[in-house]
């Protein structure tokens, strides 16, 4: 089923974000600051993912989505790219059983065709193993780009509707790679940069944005709590006036 679009209906807003999307940035700088190779930051970054996944499960977050490798990250030095791929393989080998035992569903989205066969096989197995779990859905975006996502969706939609014109948002939505999840309520970027870097361009239409200087390897449960507290102070209007939001909340409380 495709989730409702924030531009078509006003979504229900709850105190705990249903979906948190995270750009995990600052691994390299975390390591460089400690006179360590950048790779050490990526290794530490995997541990931070584990902590955030546990915290999300404990707090009742339903979906958490991590940006692990962008379409543009292939531009990095070859040895950094191959280390990142190796880390991805190791993380899948080590973590999937534990995730499964904890009721976590794992999804990997992005253009997976560029990954080697072993990694593609591990990804398919991990998704298959955890597909019926429902406590928390963890999505890892790998070789993902927001523009890639929109283009692959358009291409598949057009292929399914030859000769079609004047398509609607609702027609496109099921083809987007996160169609199984509601749009993110909260977007977090660590590492101090305040940009989207070609992450979920379509899905972030009405997400609350939170930026922190904390480098990803240092992003712990307390840091997540701060982000959620900030989110809880926002008034989400989805295009309406503040007065309408207040009135609707009063009605909901009756
Ligand atoms: C994020 O950390 C991880 C990936 C992009 C794979 P970076 O590696 O971008 O770390 P900085 O931004 O160089 O510190
Ligand atoms: C964004 O971080 C991508 C991931 C975290 C996977 P980058 O470090 O690649 O982003 P830019 O280059 O600073 O925009
Ligand atoms: Mg970076």
Short mmCIF file of C-alpha atoms and ligand atoms in Angstrom, two decimals:
data_model
loop_
_atom_site.label_atom_id
_atom_site.label_comp_id
_atom_site.label_asym_id
_atom_site.label_seq_id
_atom_site.Cartn_x
_atom_site.Cartn_y
_atom_site.Cartn_z
CA UNK A 1 0.00 0.00 0.00
CA UNK A 2 1.22 3.49 -0.76
CA UNK A 3 1.24 6.01 2.08
CA UNK A 4 -0.79 9.17 1.86
CA UNK A 5 0.90 12.18 0.32
CA UNK A 6 1.40 15.30 2.47
CA UNK A 7 0.50 17.49 -0.50
CA UNK A 8 -2.85 15.75 -0.96
CA UNK A 9 -4.10 15.12 2.58
CA UNK A 10 -3.00 16.60 5.90
CA UNK A 11 -1.27 13.74 7.73
CA UNK A 12 -1.92 12.97 11.38
CA UNK A 13 0.85 14.27 13.57
CA UNK A 14 1.93 12.40 16.68
CA UNK A 15 4.39 13.31 19.46
CA UNK A 16 6.80 10.60 18.43
CA UNK A 17 7.76 10.92 14.76
CA UNK A 18 6.54 7.88 12.83
CA UNK A 19 9.39 8.17 10.35
CA UNK A 20 12.85 9.65 10.92
CA UNK A 21 15.23 10.07 7.96
CA UNK A 22 18.90 10.67 8.69
CA UNK A 23 21.90 11.91 6.71
CA UNK A 24 24.76 10.41 8.68
CA UNK A 25 27.49 12.93 7.99
CA UNK A 26 30.82 13.72 9.62
CA UNK A 27 32.45 10.29 9.87
CA UNK A 28 35.59 11.45 8.09
CA UNK A 29 35.98 14.62 10.12
CA UNK A 30 35.37 12.70 13.35
CA UNK A 31 38.33 10.47 12.49
CA UNK A 32 40.58 13.23 11.14
CA UNK A 33 40.10 15.20 14.37
CA UNK A 34 41.52 12.18 16.20
CA UNK A 35 44.44 11.74 13.74
CA UNK A 36 42.84 8.50 12.55
CA UNK A 37 42.15 7.39 8.96
CA UNK A 38 38.70 8.37 7.65
CA UNK A 39 37.79 4.71 7.57
CA UNK A 40 37.90 4.61 11.38
CA UNK A 41 35.07 7.13 11.36
CA UNK A 42 32.98 4.88 9.14
CA UNK A 43 33.60 1.91 11.45
CA UNK A 44 32.48 3.99 14.44
CA UNK A 45 29.56 5.23 12.38
CA UNK A 46 28.18 1.70 12.07
CA UNK A 47 28.04 1.53 15.89
CA UNK A 48 26.09 4.76 15.98
CA UNK A 49 23.54 3.25 13.58
CA UNK A 50 23.05 0.36 15.98
CA UNK A 51 22.42 2.74 18.90
CA UNK A 52 19.93 4.84 16.96
CA UNK A 53 18.07 1.76 15.70
CA UNK A 54 17.72 0.50 19.29
CA UNK A 55 16.55 3.90 20.50
CA UNK A 56 14.00 4.20 17.70
CA UNK A 57 12.60 0.75 18.48
CA UNK A 58 12.37 1.61 22.18
CA UNK A 59 10.60 4.91 21.52
CA UNK A 60 8.01 3.48 19.14
CA UNK A 61 9.32 5.10 15.96
CA UNK A 62 7.95 2.99 13.10
CA UNK A 63 10.42 3.81 10.31
CA UNK A 64 14.01 5.01 10.38
CA UNK A 65 15.87 5.65 7.14
CA UNK A 66 19.63 6.11 6.89
CA UNK A 67 21.57 7.64 4.00
CA UNK A 68 24.61 5.35 3.81
CA UNK A 69 26.01 5.97 0.34
CA UNK A 70 24.89 8.51 -2.22
CA UNK A 71 24.90 8.24 -6.01
CA UNK A 72 27.68 10.85 -5.87
CA UNK A 73 29.84 9.08 -3.26
CA UNK A 74 31.43 6.99 -6.08
CA UNK A 75 33.46 10.13 -6.71
CA UNK A 76 35.47 9.45 -3.54
CA UNK A 77 38.93 7.85 -3.62
CA UNK A 78 38.68 4.20 -4.71
CA UNK A 79 40.07 2.85 -1.43
CA UNK A 80 37.46 4.71 0.63
CA UNK A 81 34.67 3.41 -1.64
CA UNK A 82 35.88 -0.18 -1.37
CA UNK A 83 36.18 0.09 2.42
CA UNK A 84 32.64 1.40 2.61
CA UNK A 85 31.44 -1.56 0.53
CA UNK A 86 33.33 -3.98 2.76
CA UNK A 87 31.82 -2.40 5.86
CA UNK A 88 28.38 -2.73 4.34
CA UNK A 89 28.95 -6.45 3.74
CA UNK A 90 30.27 -7.00 7.29
CA UNK A 91 27.42 -5.04 8.84
CA UNK A 92 24.86 -7.14 6.96
CA UNK A 93 26.62 -10.37 7.93
CA UNK A 94 26.78 -9.39 11.59
CA UNK A 95 23.59 -7.47 12.22
CA UNK A 96 20.77 -9.05 10.24
CA UNK A 97 20.11 -11.99 12.60
CA UNK A 98 20.00 -9.64 15.61
CA UNK A 99 17.67 -7.30 13.79
CA UNK A 100 15.44 -10.18 12.84
CA UNK A 101 15.33 -11.39 16.47
CA UNK A 102 14.27 -7.88 17.48
CA UNK A 103 11.36 -7.72 15.06
CA UNK A 104 13.06 -5.31 12.67
CA UNK A 105 12.32 -5.26 8.95
CA UNK A 106 15.30 -4.24 6.82
CA UNK A 107 15.00 -2.57 3.43
CA UNK A 108 17.86 -1.44 1.22
CA UNK A 109 16.93 1.10 -1.44
CA UNK A 110 18.93 2.65 -4.24
CA UNK A 111 20.39 1.53 -7.55
CA UNK A 112 21.69 -1.81 -6.28
CA UNK A 113 22.76 -2.98 -9.74
CA UNK A 114 26.13 -1.30 -9.33
CA UNK A 115 27.04 -3.39 -6.27
CA UNK A 116 28.97 -6.63 -6.62
CA UNK A 117 27.12 -9.93 -6.69
CA UNK A 118 27.97 -10.93 -3.13
CA UNK A 119 26.57 -7.71 -1.72
CA UNK A 120 23.45 -7.92 -3.88
CA UNK A 121 22.86 -11.46 -2.64
CA UNK A 122 23.31 -10.46 1.02
CA UNK A 123 20.87 -7.59 0.53
CA UNK A 124 18.24 -9.82 -1.05
CA UNK A 125 18.63 -12.43 1.72
CA UNK A 126 18.42 -9.80 4.49
CA UNK A 127 15.26 -8.32 3.04
CA UNK A 128 13.66 -11.71 2.54
CA UNK A 129 14.52 -12.88 6.05
CA UNK A 130 13.06 -9.81 7.76
CA UNK A 131 10.17 -8.98 5.44
CA UNK A 132 7.38 -10.01 7.82
CA UNK A 133 8.72 -8.11 10.84
CA UNK A 134 6.66 -5.13 11.89
CA UNK A 135 8.12 -3.51 15.02
CA UNK A 136 10.39 -1.09 13.16
CA UNK A 137 11.36 -0.74 9.50
CA UNK A 138 14.99 0.22 9.00
CA UNK A 139 15.79 1.46 5.50
CA UNK A 140 19.34 1.90 4.31
CA UNK A 141 19.72 4.11 1.24
CA UNK A 142 22.71 2.84 -0.72
CA UNK A 143 23.77 4.17 -4.11
CA UNK A 144 20.70 6.30 -3.64
CA UNK A 145 19.95 9.74 -4.99
CA UNK A 146 16.69 11.66 -4.80
CA UNK A 147 16.86 12.46 -8.51
CA UNK A 148 17.63 8.84 -9.36
CA UNK A 149 14.56 7.84 -7.33
CA UNK A 150 12.21 10.24 -9.11
CA UNK A 151 13.57 9.26 -12.54
CA UNK A 152 13.34 5.51 -11.92
CA UNK A 153 9.77 6.02 -10.70
CA UNK A 154 8.81 8.03 -13.80
CA UNK A 155 10.42 5.50 -16.12
CA UNK A 156 8.61 2.56 -14.53
CA UNK A 157 5.30 4.43 -14.43
CA UNK A 158 5.56 5.33 -18.11
CA UNK A 159 6.53 1.77 -19.02
CA UNK A 160 3.40 0.51 -17.24
CA UNK A 161 1.22 3.14 -18.97
CA UNK A 162 2.41 3.36 -22.56
CA UNK A 163 1.16 6.48 -24.32
CA UNK A 164 -0.09 7.94 -21.00
CA UNK A 165 0.12 11.68 -20.39
CA UNK A 166 -0.77 14.10 -17.63
CA UNK A 167 0.17 11.77 -14.79
CA UNK A 168 -0.73 12.72 -11.22
CA UNK A 169 1.33 12.64 -8.02
CA UNK A 170 -0.84 9.77 -6.84
CA UNK A 171 0.07 7.75 -9.94
CA UNK A 172 3.78 8.33 -9.45
CA UNK A 173 3.88 7.71 -5.69
CA UNK A 174 3.69 3.88 -5.78
CA UNK A 175 6.81 3.75 -7.96
CA UNK A 176 9.01 5.72 -5.57
CA UNK A 177 11.45 3.54 -3.70
CA UNK A 178 10.05 4.38 -0.25
CA UNK A 179 6.42 3.88 -1.25
CA UNK A 180 5.96 1.47 1.67
CA UNK A 181 6.69 4.18 4.26
CA UNK A 182 4.92 7.38 5.24
CA UNK A 183 6.84 10.54 4.35
CA UNK A 184 9.49 11.38 6.98
CA UNK A 185 8.18 13.49 9.86
CA UNK A 186 11.68 14.38 10.99
CA UNK A 187 14.84 14.76 8.93
CA UNK A 188 18.16 14.86 10.77
CA UNK A 189 21.53 15.76 9.31
CA UNK A 190 24.60 15.46 11.51
CA UNK A 191 28.05 16.91 10.81
CA UNK A 192 27.19 20.60 10.57
CA UNK A 193 26.28 20.95 6.88
CA UNK A 194 22.83 22.28 6.17
CA UNK A 195 21.93 20.70 2.85
CA UNK A 196 19.95 17.79 1.45
CA UNK A 197 22.76 16.37 -0.76
CA UNK A 198 20.31 14.64 -3.13
CA UNK A 199 18.62 12.61 -0.36
CA UNK A 200 14.83 12.12 -0.37
CA UNK A 201 13.89 15.04 -2.59
CA UNK A 202 10.27 14.04 -3.11
CA UNK A 203 9.55 12.62 0.32
CA UNK A 204 10.93 15.54 2.38
CA UNK A 205 8.27 17.94 1.06
CA UNK A 206 6.82 18.62 4.54
CA UNK A 207 9.37 17.04 6.88
CA UNK A 208 10.70 19.00 9.82
CA UNK A 209 14.42 19.63 9.27
CA UNK A 210 16.95 19.31 12.09
CA UNK A 211 20.64 20.02 11.70
CA UNK A 212 23.29 19.37 14.33
CA UNK A 213 27.05 19.96 14.42
CA UNK A 214 27.54 16.60 16.15
CA UNK A 215 29.53 14.22 13.96
CA UNK A 216 27.66 11.01 13.15
CA UNK A 217 29.90 8.68 15.25
CA UNK A 218 29.02 10.81 18.31
CA UNK A 219 25.28 10.83 17.61
CA UNK A 220 23.94 8.82 20.55
CA UNK A 221 20.56 8.26 22.18
CA UNK A 222 20.75 11.58 23.97
CA UNK A 223 21.43 13.37 20.70
CA UNK A 224 18.41 11.61 19.20
CA UNK A 225 16.28 12.74 22.15
CA UNK A 226 17.34 16.34 21.50
CA UNK A 227 16.29 16.04 17.86
CA UNK A 228 12.92 14.56 18.82
CA UNK A 229 12.40 17.30 21.45
CA UNK A 230 13.07 19.92 18.79
CA UNK A 231 10.56 18.19 16.50
CA UNK A 232 7.96 18.21 19.28
CA UNK A 233 8.19 21.98 19.52
CA UNK A 234 7.37 22.55 15.86
CA UNK A 235 3.95 23.51 14.57
CA UNK A 236 3.33 21.47 11.43
CA UNK A 237 0.96 23.42 9.27
CA UNK A 238 1.07 21.66 5.89
CA UNK A 239 0.08 24.90 4.20
CA UNK A 240 -2.67 25.88 6.63
CA UNK A 241 -2.73 28.81 9.04
CA UNK A 242 -1.61 28.50 12.63
CA UNK A 243 -5.17 29.24 13.78
CA UNK A 244 -6.54 26.30 11.78
CA UNK A 245 -3.96 24.00 13.35
CA UNK A 246 -4.87 25.15 16.88
CA UNK A 247 -8.59 24.75 16.19
CA UNK A 248 -8.11 21.28 14.76
CA UNK A 249 -6.13 20.24 17.85
CA UNK A 250 -8.91 21.54 20.11
CA UNK A 251 -11.47 19.49 18.17
CA UNK A 252 -9.26 16.40 18.39
CA UNK A 253 -9.03 16.79 22.19
CA UNK A 254 -12.86 16.86 22.63
C1 LIG B 1 29.28 10.31 6.01
O1 LIG B 1 30.46 10.80 6.51
C2 LIG B 1 29.41 8.91 5.47
C3 LIG B 1 29.32 8.80 4.00
C4 LIG B 1 29.07 9.76 3.18
C5 LIG B 1 29.53 7.48 3.45
P1 LIG B 1 31.55 11.47 5.55
O2 LIG B 1 32.45 10.40 5.07
O3 LIG B 1 30.89 12.29 4.52
O4 LIG B 1 32.31 12.38 6.57
P2 LIG B 1 32.85 13.87 6.34
O5 LIG B 1 31.67 14.68 5.89
O6 LIG B 1 33.90 13.79 5.28
O7 LIG B 1 33.37 14.28 7.66
C1 LIG B 2 25.70 12.78 2.19
O1 LIG B 2 26.95 13.08 2.73
C2 LIG B 2 25.62 11.35 1.82
C3 LIG B 2 25.65 10.39 2.92
C4 LIG B 2 25.65 10.64 4.21
C5 LIG B 2 25.64 9.01 2.51
P1 LIG B 2 28.12 13.69 1.84
O2 LIG B 2 29.25 13.90 2.78
O3 LIG B 2 28.37 12.83 0.66
O4 LIG B 2 27.49 15.08 1.36
P2 LIG B 2 28.18 16.39 0.80
O5 LIG B 2 29.13 15.98 -0.28
O6 LIG B 2 28.91 17.03 1.94
O7 LIG B 2 27.06 17.25 0.32
MG1 LIG B 3 30.34 14.25 4.37
#
